[in-house]
Coordinates of N, CA, C and O in Angstrom, one line a residue:
A1 N 1.1 -1.2 0.1 CA -0.1 0.2 -0.4 C 1.1 1.5 0.2 O 1.6 1.4 0.4
S2 N 0.4 2.0 -0.3 CA 1.1 4.0 -1.0 C 0.7 4.2 0.7 O -0.3 4.5 0.6
S3 N 1.9 5.0 1.0 CA 1.3 6.2 1.7 C 1.2 7.6 1.1 O 1.3 8.6 2.4
T4 N 1.5 8.4 0.2 CA 0.7 8.7 -0.5 C -0.5 9.0 -0.7 O -1.5 8.8 -1.0
P5 N -1.3 10.2 0.0 CA -2.1 11.1 0.2 C -2.8 10.5 -1.3 O -2.6 10.9 -2.3
A6 N -4.4 10.4 -0.7 CA -4.9 10.0 -2.5 C -4.9 11.2 -3.0 O -5.4 11.3 -4.8
A7 N -4.8 12.8 -2.3 CA -4.9 14.0 -3.7 C -3.8 14.1 -4.6 O -3.8 14.8 -5.4
A8 N -2.8 13.7 -3.8 CA -1.9 13.4 -4.3 C -1.2 12.7 -5.4 O -0.7 12.6 -6.4
T9 N -2.3 11.2 -5.8 CA -2.4 11.2 -7.1 C -4.0 11.4 -7.9 O -3.4 11.2 -9.3
R10 N -4.4 12.3 -8.0 CA -4.4 13.4 -8.5 C -4.2 14.3 -9.8 O -3.2 14.2 -9.4
T11 N -4.7 14.5 -10.8 CA -3.7 15.3 -12.2 C -4.7 16.6 -12.1 O -6.2 16.0 -12.6
L12 N -4.2 17.3 -12.7 CA -4.7 18.0 -13.5 C -3.9 17.9 -15.3 O -3.5 18.1 -15.3
L13 N -5.3 17.1 -16.6 CA -5.1 17.2 -17.8 C -3.9 18.4 -18.6 O -4.6 19.2 -18.4
G14 N -2.8 17.9 -18.7 CA -2.5 19.1 -19.6 C -2.2 20.8 -18.7 O -0.9 21.6 -19.1
R15 N -2.1 20.8 -17.1 CA -1.1 21.2 -15.9 C -0.4 21.1 -15.1 O 0.0 20.7 -14.1
E16 N 0.3 19.2 -15.4 CA 1.3 18.8 -15.4 C 2.4 19.5 -15.0 O 3.2 20.2 -13.5
D17 N 3.4 20.3 -15.4 CA 4.4 21.4 -15.0 C 3.9 22.5 -14.3 O 4.6 22.6 -13.0
E18 N 2.2 22.3 -14.6 CA 2.3 23.9 -13.5 C 2.2 23.4 -12.0 O 2.4 24.2 -11.2
V19 N 1.7 22.2 -11.9 CA 0.9 21.1 -10.5 C 2.6 21.1 -9.9 O 3.1 21.4 -8.9
A20 N 3.4 21.2 -10.5 CA 5.0 20.9 -10.1 C 5.5 22.1 -9.8 O 6.0 21.6 -8.7
R21 N 5.2 22.0 -10.2 CA 6.3 23.8 -10.0 C 5.5 24.1 -8.5 O 6.3 25.1 -7.4
V22 N 4.0 24.4 -8.4 CA 3.7 24.8 -6.6 C 3.5 23.6 -6.1 O 4.6 24.3 -4.6
R23 N 3.9 22.4 -6.8 CA 4.6 21.3 -5.1 C 5.7 21.5 -4.5 O 5.5 21.4 -3.3
E24 N 6.3 22.0 -5.6 CA 7.9 22.2 -5.3 C 8.0 23.5 -3.9 O 8.9 23.1 -3.6
F25 N 7.3 24.4 -4.6 CA 7.7 25.1 -4.1 C 6.8 25.2 -2.7 O 7.8 25.9 -1.7
L26 N 5.4 24.4 -2.1 CA 5.0 24.3 -0.8 C 5.5 23.7 -0.4 O 6.2 23.8 1.1
S27 N 6.2 22.6 -0.9 CA 7.6 21.4 -0.6 C 9.2 22.3 0.0 O 9.0 22.3 1.5
R28 N 9.0 22.8 -0.6 CA 10.8 23.4 0.2 C 10.3 24.7 1.9 O 10.9 25.0 2.3
C29 N 9.1 25.3 1.2 CA 8.7 25.6 2.1 C 8.3 25.2 3.4 O 8.7 25.5 5.2
T30 N 8.0 24.1 3.9 CA 7.5 23.7 4.5 C 8.8 22.9 4.5 O 8.8 22.7 6.4
T31 N 9.7 21.9 3.7 CA 10.3 21.3 4.9 C 11.7 22.3 5.2 O 12.6 21.8 6.5
E32 N 11.8 22.8 4.9 CA 12.9 24.7 5.5 C 12.4 25.6 6.2 O 13.1 26.3 6.4
C33 N 11.2 25.2 6.5 CA 10.3 26.7 7.9 C 10.7 27.3 6.7 O 11.7 28.8 8.3
T34 N 10.5 27.4 5.4 CA 11.1 29.8 5.7 C 9.9 30.3 4.6 O 8.7 29.7 4.2
G35 N 9.8 31.4 5.0 CA 8.9 32.3 3.7 C 8.5 31.7 2.6 O 10.0 31.6 2.2
G36 N 7.9 32.2 1.5 CA 7.6 32.5 0.6 C 7.3 33.0 -0.4 O 6.3 33.1 0.3
S37 N 6.8 33.6 -0.8 CA 5.2 34.5 -1.9 C 5.3 33.8 -3.4 O 7.2 33.1 -4.3
L38 N 4.7 32.7 -3.9 CA 4.2 32.6 -5.8 C 3.2 32.6 -6.3 O 1.9 32.8 -5.8
Y39 N 3.5 33.8 -7.2 CA 2.2 34.5 -7.9 C 2.1 33.9 -9.2 O 3.1 33.1 -10.2
V40 N 0.8 33.6 -9.4 CA 0.5 32.6 -10.5 C -0.4 33.5 -10.9 O -1.4 34.0 -10.6
C41 N 0.1 33.5 -12.3 CA -1.1 34.5 -12.8 C -1.4 34.1 -14.8 O -0.6 33.2 -14.8
G42 N -2.2 34.0 -15.3 CA -2.6 33.7 -16.6 C -3.8 34.2 -17.0 O -4.5 34.8 -16.4
S43 N -4.4 33.9 -18.8 CA -5.7 34.1 -19.2 C -6.8 33.5 -18.1 O -6.4 32.1 -17.0
T44 N -7.8 34.1 -18.0 CA -9.5 32.7 -17.4 C -9.5 31.6 -17.5 O -8.7 31.8 -19.4
G45 N -9.1 31.0 -17.0 CA -9.7 30.2 -17.7 C -8.6 28.9 -18.2 O -9.2 27.2 -18.6
T46 N -8.4 29.0 -17.4 CA -6.2 28.1 -17.6 C -5.3 27.2 -16.6 O -4.7 26.5 -17.0
G47 N -6.5 27.2 -15.1 CA -6.0 26.1 -14.8 C -5.5 26.9 -13.8 O -5.3 25.8 -12.9
K48 N -5.8 27.8 -13.6 CA -5.4 28.0 -12.3 C -5.4 28.2 -10.8 O -4.8 27.5 -9.6
T49 N -6.4 28.5 -10.1 CA -6.7 28.2 -8.9 C -7.2 26.7 -9.0 O -6.8 26.3 -7.8
A50 N -7.3 25.9 -9.6 CA -7.5 24.1 -9.3 C -6.4 23.3 -9.3 O -6.0 22.8 -8.5
S51 N -5.4 24.5 -10.5 CA -3.7 24.2 -9.9 C -3.3 24.3 -8.6 O -2.7 23.2 -7.7
V52 N -3.7 25.6 -8.1 CA -2.9 26.0 -6.5 C -4.6 24.9 -5.5 O -3.7 24.0 -4.5
S53 N -5.4 24.9 -6.4 CA -5.9 24.2 -5.1 C -5.8 22.8 -5.2 O -5.4 22.2 -3.4
L54 N -5.9 22.1 -6.0 CA -5.1 20.4 -6.3 C -3.7 20.5 -4.9 O -3.2 19.6 -3.3
C55 N -2.5 21.6 -5.2 CA -2.3 21.5 -4.0 C -1.7 22.0 -2.8 O -1.3 20.9 -1.5
V56 N -2.9 22.7 -3.1 CA -3.1 23.2 -1.2 C -4.0 21.8 -0.3 O -4.1 21.9 0.5
E57 N -4.7 21.6 -1.0 CA -5.0 19.7 -0.9 C -4.5 19.2 -0.1 O -4.2 18.3 0.5
E58 N -3.2 18.6 -1.3 CA -2.2 17.7 -0.9 C -1.7 18.5 0.4 O -1.1 17.2 1.0
L59 N -1.3 19.6 0.7 CA -0.7 19.7 1.8 C -1.4 20.2 2.5 O -1.2 19.8 4.3
N60 N -2.6 19.8 2.6 CA -3.6 19.7 4.4 C -3.5 18.0 4.4 O -3.9 17.8 6.4
A61 N -3.7 17.3 3.6 CA -3.3 16.2 4.1 C -2.6 15.6 4.4 O -1.9 14.5 5.0
A62 N -0.7 16.1 4.0 CA 0.1 15.4 4.7 C 0.4 16.6 6.0 O 0.7 15.8 6.6
Q63 N 0.0 17.6 6.5 CA 0.8 18.2 7.1 C -1.0 17.7 9.0 O -0.6 17.8 9.9
R64 N -1.4 16.8 8.2 CA -3.0 16.5 9.2 C -2.5 15.8 10.2 O -1.9 15.4 10.9
K65 N -1.5 14.6 9.1 CA -0.6 13.6 9.4 C 1.2 14.4 10.5 O 2.0 13.7 11.7
N66 N 1.8 15.9 10.2 CA 2.6 16.0 11.3 C 2.0 17.4 11.9 O 1.2 17.9 12.4
S67 N 2.6 17.7 12.2 CA 2.1 19.8 12.3 C 1.1 19.8 11.4 O 1.4 20.6 10.4
P68 N 0.2 19.8 12.2 CA -1.0 21.1 11.3 C -0.4 22.2 10.5 O -0.1 23.5 10.9
A69 N -0.9 22.4 9.5 CA -0.9 24.1 8.9 C -2.1 24.9 8.9 O -3.2 23.9 9.3
T70 N -1.6 25.8 8.6 CA -3.1 26.5 8.7 C -3.2 27.5 7.4 O -2.1 28.3 7.3
V71 N -3.8 27.3 6.6 CA -4.5 27.8 5.7 C -5.7 28.0 4.9 O -6.9 28.4 5.8
A72 N -5.8 29.3 4.8 CA -6.3 31.1 4.1 C -6.3 31.2 3.4 O -5.6 31.2 2.2
L73 N -7.9 29.7 2.9 CA -7.8 30.8 1.1 C -8.9 32.1 1.1 O -10.3 31.3 1.4
L74 N -8.6 32.7 0.4 CA -9.3 34.4 0.4 C -9.3 33.9 -1.0 O -8.9 33.9 -2.5
N75 N -10.3 35.0 -1.0 CA -10.1 35.9 -2.8 C -11.0 37.1 -2.3 O -11.5 38.1 -1.8
G76 N -10.0 37.4 -3.8 CA -10.3 39.4 -3.1 C -11.1 40.2 -3.8 O -11.1 41.4 -3.5
N77 N -12.1 38.8 -4.4 CA -13.5 39.9 -4.6 C -14.0 40.3 -3.9 O -15.2 40.9 -3.8
S78 N -13.7 39.9 -2.1 CA -14.4 40.3 -1.9 C -14.4 40.2 -0.5 O -14.9 40.9 0.7
F79 N -13.0 41.3 -0.2 CA -12.8 42.7 0.0 C -13.1 43.5 -0.2 O -13.4 44.7 -1.6
A80 N -14.5 44.5 0.2 CA -15.2 45.6 -0.6 C -13.8 47.1 -0.2 O -13.3 47.9 -1.1
Q81 N -12.8 46.7 1.1 CA -11.0 47.0 1.0 C -10.2 46.5 1.3 O -10.7 45.5 2.3
P82 N -9.7 46.7 0.6 CA -8.3 45.5 0.9 C -7.6 45.6 2.3 O -7.1 44.4 2.5
A83 N -7.3 46.6 2.9 CA -6.9 46.4 4.2 C -8.1 45.2 5.1 O -7.4 44.3 5.9
T84 N -9.2 45.2 4.9 CA -10.0 44.1 5.3 C -9.6 42.5 5.3 O -9.8 42.2 5.9
I85 N -8.9 42.4 4.8 CA -7.9 40.8 4.5 C -7.4 41.0 5.7 O -7.2 39.8 5.9
Y86 N -6.5 41.8 6.4 CA -6.2 41.3 7.8 C -7.1 41.2 8.8 O -6.9 40.2 9.5
C87 N -7.9 41.8 8.4 CA -8.9 40.9 9.4 C -9.3 39.8 9.2 O -9.6 38.7 10.2
K88 N -9.8 39.4 8.1 CA -9.9 37.7 7.7 C -8.5 36.6 7.6 O -9.1 36.1 8.9
L89 N -7.9 37.5 7.4 CA -6.6 36.2 8.3 C -6.3 36.3 9.5 O -6.0 35.0 9.9
A90 N -6.5 37.4 10.4 CA -6.3 37.1 11.4 C -7.2 36.2 12.5 O -7.2 35.5 13.0
E91 N -8.4 36.0 11.8 CA -9.3 35.0 12.8 C -9.7 34.2 11.7 O -9.6 33.3 13.1
L92 N -8.7 34.1 10.3 CA -8.9 32.8 10.2 C -7.4 31.9 10.3 O -7.3 30.9 11.2
F93 N -6.6 33.1 11.2 CA -5.0 32.6 11.3 C -5.1 32.5 13.3 O -4.3 32.0 13.2
G94 N -6.4 32.9 14.1 CA -6.5 32.5 15.1 C -6.2 34.0 16.5 O -5.8 33.5 17.3
V95 N -6.5 34.6 15.5 CA -5.4 36.2 16.6 C -7.1 36.6 17.1 O -8.1 35.9 16.7
N96 N -6.7 36.4 18.5 CA -7.5 37.7 19.8 C -8.8 38.1 18.9 O -8.3 38.8 17.9
A97 N -9.7 38.0 18.8 CA -10.8 38.3 18.3 C -11.2 40.0 18.4 O -11.3 41.1 17.1
D98 N -10.4 40.4 19.2 CA -10.0 42.6 18.9 C -9.0 42.8 18.4 O -9.6 43.5 17.8
A99 N -8.1 41.9 18.9 CA -7.3 42.8 17.7 C -7.5 42.3 15.8 O -6.6 43.1 15.4
A100 N -8.2 41.3 16.0 CA -8.6 41.2 14.7 C -9.8 42.5 13.9 O -10.1 41.9 13.0
S101 N -10.6 42.8 14.2 CA -12.1 43.8 14.6 C -11.7 45.2 13.6 O -12.2 45.2 12.7
Q102 N -10.4 45.4 13.5 CA -9.8 46.4 12.8 C -8.5 46.3 12.1 O -7.9 45.7 12.4
P103 N -8.4 46.3 10.8 CA -8.1 46.7 10.2 C -6.2 46.4 10.2 O -5.7 46.4 10.0
E104 N -6.1 47.7 11.2 CA -4.7 48.0 12.0 C -4.1 47.3 12.4 O -3.2 47.0 12.6
S105 N -5.1 47.1 13.7 CA -5.0 46.1 14.8 C -5.1 45.1 14.2 O -3.7 44.7 14.4
A106 N -5.5 43.9 13.4 CA -5.2 42.8 12.8 C -3.6 43.0 12.6 O -3.5 41.5 12.1
R107 N -3.5 44.4 11.4 CA -2.1 44.1 10.8 C -0.8 44.0 11.2 O 0.0 42.9 11.3
K108 N -0.9 44.3 12.7 CA -0.2 44.9 13.2 C -0.5 43.6 14.4 O 1.0 42.7 14.7
A109 N -1.3 42.6 14.6 CA -0.7 41.4 15.2 C -0.5 40.2 14.3 O -0.2 39.2 14.9
L110 N -1.0 40.7 13.4 CA -0.6 39.6 12.8 C 1.3 39.7 12.3 O 1.9 38.6 11.9
D111 N 1.3 40.1 12.4 CA 3.1 40.8 12.2 C 3.6 40.1 13.8 O 4.6 38.9 13.1
D112 N 2.4 40.5 14.5 CA 3.3 39.6 16.6 C 3.4 38.4 15.4 O 4.1 37.1 16.1
L113 N 2.3 37.4 15.5 CA 2.2 36.5 14.7 C 3.0 35.8 14.1 O 4.3 34.8 14.8
L114 N 2.8 36.3 13.0 CA 4.4 35.8 11.5 C 5.6 36.1 11.5 O 5.9 35.3 11.3
L115 N 5.9 36.6 12.2 CA 7.5 36.9 12.5 C 8.1 37.4 14.6 O 9.2 37.4 13.9
S116 N 7.0 36.6 15.1 CA 7.9 37.1 16.4 C 8.7 35.4 17.1 O 9.3 35.6 17.8
Q117 N 8.4 34.2 16.3 CA 8.3 33.3 16.3 C 9.5 32.3 15.8 O 10.0 33.0 14.6
P118 N 10.8 32.0 16.7 CA 12.2 30.9 15.8 C 11.5 30.7 15.2 O 11.1 29.7 14.7
R119 N 12.6 30.7 13.6 CA 12.6 29.7 12.2 C 12.1 28.4 12.6 O 10.8 28.2 12.0
R120 N 12.6 28.0 13.3 CA 12.2 26.0 13.1 C 11.5 25.6 13.8 O 10.9 24.9 14.1
K121 N 10.9 26.8 15.1 CA 9.8 26.6 15.5 C 7.7 27.3 14.9 O 7.1 26.6 15.8
Q122 N 8.1 27.9 13.8 CA 6.6 28.3 12.9 C 6.0 27.4 12.9 O 6.9 26.6 12.4
R123 N 4.5 27.7 13.2 CA 3.9 26.7 12.7 C 3.5 27.3 11.0 O 3.5 28.4 10.8
L124 N 2.8 26.6 10.2 CA 2.5 26.8 9.1 C 1.8 28.0 9.1 O 0.3 27.5 9.4
F125 N 1.6 28.4 8.2 CA 0.5 29.6 7.9 C 0.6 30.6 6.5 O 2.0 30.9 5.8
L126 N -0.6 29.7 5.8 CA -0.4 29.8 4.5 C -2.1 30.4 3.8 O -3.0 30.1 4.5
A127 N -1.3 31.8 3.2 CA -2.4 32.8 2.4 C -2.9 32.8 0.8 O -1.3 32.4 0.5
V128 N -3.9 31.6 0.4 CA -3.7 31.2 -0.9 C -5.1 32.7 -1.3 O -5.9 32.7 -1.0
V129 N -4.3 33.7 -1.7 CA -5.7 34.8 -2.3 C -5.7 35.2 -4.1 O -5.0 35.5 -4.4
D130 N -7.1 33.7 -4.2 CA -6.9 34.1 -6.1 C -7.7 35.7 -6.1 O -8.3 36.2 -4.8
E131 N -7.6 35.8 -7.2 CA -7.4 37.5 -7.6 C -7.4 38.7 -6.8 O -7.5 39.5 -6.6
I132 N -6.1 38.3 -7.1 CA -5.3 39.9 -5.2 C -5.0 40.9 -6.2 O -5.3 41.7 -5.3
D133 N -5.1 41.0 -7.2 CA -5.2 42.2 -8.1 C -6.7 42.9 -7.8 O -6.2 44.4 -7.7
Q134 N -7.3 42.5 -6.9 CA -8.9 43.8 -6.8 C -8.4 44.3 -5.4 O -8.6 44.7 -5.3
L135 N -6.9 43.6 -4.9 CA -7.0 44.7 -3.6 C -6.0 45.5 -4.1 O -5.0 45.7 -2.7
R136 N -5.8 45.8 -5.3 CA -5.1 47.1 -5.5 C -6.2 48.9 -5.8 O -5.8 49.7 -6.0
A137 N -6.8 48.1 -4.8 CA -8.4 49.4 -4.8 C -7.9 50.6 -3.6 O -7.1 50.2 -2.8
G138 N -8.5 51.8 -4.6 CA -8.2 52.6 -2.8 C -6.7 53.5 -3.2 O -6.5 53.7 -4.0
D139 N -7.0 54.4 -2.2 CA -5.6 55.4 -2.1 C -4.4 55.0 -2.1 O -3.3 55.1 -3.0
R140 N -4.5 54.0 -1.8 CA -2.7 53.4 -1.2 C -3.1 51.7 -2.2 O -2.7 51.2 -1.5
Q141 N -3.2 52.1 -3.4 CA -3.7 50.8 -4.1 C -1.9 49.6 -4.2 O -2.8 48.9 -4.0
Q142 N -1.5 50.0 -3.2 CA -0.5 48.8 -3.3 C 0.4 48.6 -2.4 O 0.8 47.7 -1.8
E143 N 0.2 49.2 -0.9 CA 0.3 48.9 0.6 C -0.4 48.0 1.0 O 0.8 47.1 1.4
V144 N -1.1 47.1 0.6 CA -1.7 45.7 0.9 C -1.2 44.4 0.5 O -0.7 43.8 0.4
L145 N -1.0 44.8 -1.0 CA 0.1 44.1 -2.1 C 1.5 43.8 -1.3 O 2.6 42.5 -1.0
Y146 N 2.1 44.7 -1.3 CA 3.4 45.4 0.0 C 3.9 43.8 0.9 O 4.2 43.4 0.9
Q147 N 3.0 44.5 1.7 CA 2.2 43.7 3.0 C 2.2 42.5 2.9 O 2.7 42.0 3.6
L148 N 1.2 41.6 2.2 CA 1.0 40.4 2.4 C 2.2 39.7 1.6 O 3.3 39.0 2.5
F149 N 3.4 40.4 0.5 CA 4.5 39.7 -0.2 C 5.2 40.2 0.7 O 6.7 39.2 0.6
G150 N 5.6 41.0 1.4 CA 6.5 41.4 2.0 C 7.0 40.8 3.6 O 7.4 40.1 3.9
W151 N 5.5 40.4 4.0 CA 5.6 39.1 5.4 C 6.2 37.8 4.5 O 6.4 37.3 5.6
A152 N 6.2 37.6 3.9 CA 6.7 36.3 3.2 C 8.5 36.4 2.9 O 9.0 34.8 3.3
C153 N 8.6 37.5 2.4 CA 10.0 37.5 2.6 C 11.3 38.1 3.5 O 11.9 37.6 3.3
R154 N 10.6 38.5 5.3 CA 11.1 39.2 6.1 C 11.6 37.6 5.9 O 11.6 36.4 6.9
D155 N 13.3 38.3 6.5 CA 13.0 37.2 7.5 C 13.6 35.7 8.1 O 13.4 35.0 8.8
A156 N 12.3 36.5 9.4 CA 11.6 35.9 10.6 C 9.9 34.7 10.0 O 9.9 33.7 11.3
S157 N 9.6 35.4 8.7 CA 8.4 34.5 8.5 C 9.0 33.0 7.9 O 10.6 32.8 7.7

């Protein structure tokens, strides 16, 4: 009998190379306990969401056996104000409800959560944001995107 999770045997016809790249990225981040960001782009209907979703399912299945990962699956279209994504991430990552109630306090709480733990003892926090380009709306168009990608690139993340 194989010890491979059932999801790992699934494939997306014509997207094997793309799925392999996402798997490799997630594997590297989880085995090395390092932060990182992966931006997947392409035309509508080409399998971006399906490819990433398959890999996240595999990660969830593997993590259930080891230390659990906290995965936040979000869609940029669901946020009227881009900064409110901090509130949702804080909620999904288990931050105190009071701290997660306002975007700025949620952002600060996420800073503490994501950057204060020693790298090798960190729990895996994975944010998958579909339609991330929708978070550019408003006066400070790039701020939320810079913050999200910045967390993944900092030494402590």
